[in-house]
Amino acid sequence: MPNSARLLNVKPVWQIASPRWKKAAFSRELAVMAAELGLERPADSALRLWALMSARVEEARTKKAEGESKQLALEDQSVKIRDLEAEIAIASAANLK
């Protein structure tokens, strides 16, 4: 935690139970970071940082969901292929008799 955040008595985000409080604490931490970086309008900068980070988190969630969906589709295709191979083997065995 940055020194200035300690002075403001900002709790780390993971120690606050309510999601609303987590967002508020995180916004304060972003504002402190922006101020430490010397940005002219720390509140606006913090909001932009928050929006950017939220967008990246949502993008990561979407990619993860798409990846899981593709994995399930591949597993389903593998099962179908195994079923077809089994049917071919049974048909081949029946033709050999």
PDB file of C-alpha atoms in Angstrom:
ATOM      1  CA  MET A   1       0.000   0.000   0.000  1.00  0.00           C
ATOM      2  CA  PRO A   2       1.430   3.404  -0.930  1.00  0.00           C
ATOM      3  CA  ASN A   3       2.381   5.688   1.946  1.00  0.00           C
ATOM      4  CA  SER A   4      -0.240   8.261   1.012  1.00  0.00           C
ATOM      5  CA  ALA A   5      -2.918   5.538   1.092  1.00  0.00           C
ATOM      6  CA  ARG A   6      -1.881   4.713   4.644  1.00  0.00           C
ATOM      7  CA  LEU A   7      -2.272   8.364   5.560  1.00  0.00           C
ATOM      8  CA  LEU A   8      -5.806   8.316   4.173  1.00  0.00           C
ATOM      9  CA  ASN A   9      -6.503   5.115   6.134  1.00  0.00           C
ATOM     10  CA  VAL A  10      -7.570   3.231   2.987  1.00  0.00           C
ATOM     11  CA  LYS A  11      -8.152  -0.448   3.670  1.00  0.00           C
ATOM     12  CA  PRO A  12      -6.966  -2.956   1.084  1.00  0.00           C
ATOM     13  CA  VAL A  13      -9.818  -3.949  -1.228  1.00  0.00           C
ATOM     14  CA  TRP A  14      -9.774  -7.616  -0.193  1.00  0.00           C
ATOM     15  CA  GLN A  15     -10.543  -6.692   3.435  1.00  0.00           C
ATOM     16  CA  ILE A  16     -13.862  -5.039   2.665  1.00  0.00           C
ATOM     17  CA  ALA A  17     -16.888  -7.341   2.396  1.00  0.00           C
ATOM     18  CA  SER A  18     -19.443  -5.389   0.355  1.00  0.00           C
ATOM     19  CA  PRO A  19     -18.844  -5.105  -3.427  1.00  0.00           C
ATOM     20  CA  ARG A  20     -19.973  -1.460  -3.255  1.00  0.00           C
ATOM     21  CA  TRP A  21     -17.368  -0.772  -0.592  1.00  0.00           C
ATOM     22  CA  LYS A  22     -14.749  -2.656  -2.603  1.00  0.00           C
ATOM     23  CA  LYS A  23     -15.384  -0.391  -5.574  1.00  0.00           C
ATOM     24  CA  ALA A  24     -15.268   2.708  -3.388  1.00  0.00           C
ATOM     25  CA  ALA A  25     -12.024   1.651  -1.716  1.00  0.00           C
ATOM     26  CA  PHE A  26     -10.496   0.710  -5.035  1.00  0.00           C
ATOM     27  CA  SER A  27     -11.529   4.052  -6.528  1.00  0.00           C
ATOM     28  CA  ARG A  28      -9.867   5.833  -3.602  1.00  0.00           C
ATOM     29  CA  GLU A  29      -6.715   3.774  -4.114  1.00  0.00           C
ATOM     30  CA  LEU A  30      -6.733   4.635  -7.823  1.00  0.00           C
ATOM     31  CA  ALA A  31      -7.167   8.319  -6.980  1.00  0.00           C
ATOM     32  CA  VAL A  32      -4.203   8.123  -4.610  1.00  0.00           C
ATOM     33  CA  MET A  33      -2.078   6.422  -7.273  1.00  0.00           C
ATOM     34  CA  ALA A  34      -3.070   9.029  -9.863  1.00  0.00           C
ATOM     35  CA  ALA A  35      -2.198  11.822  -7.424  1.00  0.00           C
ATOM     36  CA  GLU A  36       1.170  10.208  -6.693  1.00  0.00           C
ATOM     37  CA  LEU A  37       1.844  10.082 -10.432  1.00  0.00           C
ATOM     38  CA  GLY A  38       1.165  13.809 -10.607  1.00  0.00           C
ATOM     39  CA  LEU A  39      -1.847  13.590 -12.892  1.00  0.00           C
ATOM     40  CA  GLU A  40      -3.742  16.877 -13.073  1.00  0.00           C
ATOM     41  CA  ARG A  41      -7.209  15.521 -12.383  1.00  0.00           C
ATOM     42  CA  PRO A  42      -6.698  12.434 -10.245  1.00  0.00           C
ATOM     43  CA  ALA A  43     -10.407  11.672  -9.900  1.00  0.00           C
ATOM     44  CA  ASP A  44     -10.926  11.608 -13.675  1.00  0.00           C
ATOM     45  CA  SER A  45      -7.745   9.615 -14.141  1.00  0.00           C
ATOM     46  CA  ALA A  46      -8.866   7.140 -11.487  1.00  0.00           C
ATOM     47  CA  LEU A  47     -12.215   6.742 -13.205  1.00  0.00           C
ATOM     48  CA  ARG A  48     -10.502   6.132 -16.540  1.00  0.00           C
ATOM     49  CA  LEU A  49      -8.196   3.585 -14.914  1.00  0.00           C
ATOM     50  CA  TRP A  50     -11.181   1.912 -13.258  1.00  0.00           C
ATOM     51  CA  ALA A  51     -13.084   1.763 -16.563  1.00  0.00           C
ATOM     52  CA  LEU A  52     -10.059   0.362 -18.382  1.00  0.00           C
ATOM     53  CA  MET A  53      -9.453  -2.289 -15.741  1.00  0.00           C
ATOM     54  CA  SER A  54     -13.149  -3.225 -15.663  1.00  0.00           C
ATOM     55  CA  ALA A  55     -13.168  -3.582 -19.442  1.00  0.00           C
ATOM     56  CA  ARG A  56     -10.081  -5.796 -19.337  1.00  0.00           C
ATOM     57  CA  VAL A  57     -11.594  -7.992 -16.628  1.00  0.00           C
ATOM     58  CA  GLU A  58     -14.803  -8.364 -18.637  1.00  0.00           C
ATOM     59  CA  GLU A  59     -12.794  -9.167 -21.774  1.00  0.00           C
ATOM     60  CA  ALA A  60     -10.857 -11.832 -19.878  1.00  0.00           C
ATOM     61  CA  ARG A  61     -14.102 -13.332 -18.555  1.00  0.00           C
ATOM     62  CA  THR A  62     -15.552 -13.415 -22.069  1.00  0.00           C
ATOM     63  CA  LYS A  63     -12.435 -15.078 -23.491  1.00  0.00           C
ATOM     64  CA  LYS A  64     -12.465 -17.629 -20.673  1.00  0.00           C
ATOM     65  CA  ALA A  65     -16.144 -18.416 -21.297  1.00  0.00           C
ATOM     66  CA  GLU A  66     -15.508 -18.754 -25.040  1.00  0.00           C
ATOM     67  CA  GLY A  67     -12.542 -21.033 -24.368  1.00  0.00           C
ATOM     68  CA  GLU A  68     -14.612 -23.221 -22.060  1.00  0.00           C
ATOM     69  CA  SER A  69     -17.390 -23.352 -24.665  1.00  0.00           C
ATOM     70  CA  LYS A  70     -14.915 -24.394 -27.378  1.00  0.00           C
ATOM     71  CA  GLN A  71     -13.431 -27.023 -25.058  1.00  0.00           C
ATOM     72  CA  LEU A  72     -16.886 -28.497 -24.431  1.00  0.00           C
ATOM     73  CA  ALA A  73     -17.579 -28.557 -28.180  1.00  0.00           C
ATOM     74  CA  LEU A  74     -14.267 -30.348 -28.815  1.00  0.00           C
ATOM     75  CA  GLU A  75     -15.015 -32.896 -26.100  1.00  0.00           C
ATOM     76  CA  ASP A  76     -18.468 -33.472 -27.617  1.00  0.00           C
ATOM     77  CA  GLN A  77     -16.905 -34.023 -31.056  1.00  0.00           C
ATOM     78  CA  SER A  78     -14.386 -36.450 -29.554  1.00  0.00           C
ATOM     79  CA  VAL A  79     -17.220 -38.481 -28.044  1.00  0.00           C
ATOM     80  CA  LYS A  80     -19.028 -38.557 -31.402  1.00  0.00           C
ATOM     81  CA  ILE A  81     -15.844 -39.677 -33.169  1.00  0.00           C
ATOM     82  CA  ARG A  82     -15.313 -42.467 -30.615  1.00  0.00           C
ATOM     83  CA  ASP A  83     -18.937 -43.568 -31.077  1.00  0.00           C
ATOM     84  CA  LEU A  84     -18.514 -43.653 -34.864  1.00  0.00           C
ATOM     85  CA  GLU A  85     -15.255 -45.591 -34.553  1.00  0.00           C
ATOM     86  CA  ALA A  86     -17.007 -48.109 -32.303  1.00  0.00           C
ATOM     87  CA  GLU A  87     -19.855 -48.493 -34.815  1.00  0.00           C
ATOM     88  CA  ILE A  88     -17.336 -49.000 -37.643  1.00  0.00           C
ATOM     89  CA  ALA A  89     -15.484 -51.621 -35.602  1.00  0.00           C
ATOM     90  CA  ILE A  90     -18.752 -53.457 -34.863  1.00  0.00           C
ATOM     91  CA  ALA A  91     -19.797 -53.311 -38.526  1.00  0.00           C
ATOM     92  CA  SER A  92     -16.355 -54.524 -39.640  1.00  0.00           C
ATOM     93  CA  ALA A  93     -16.473 -57.403 -37.163  1.00  0.00           C
ATOM     94  CA  ALA A  94     -19.962 -58.337 -38.400  1.00  0.00           C
ATOM     95  CA  ASN A  95     -18.766 -58.307 -42.033  1.00  0.00           C
ATOM     96  CA  LEU A  96     -15.808 -60.571 -41.222  1.00  0.00           C
ATOM     97  CA  LYS A  97     -18.085 -63.340 -39.887  1.00  0.00           C
TER      98      LYS A  97
END
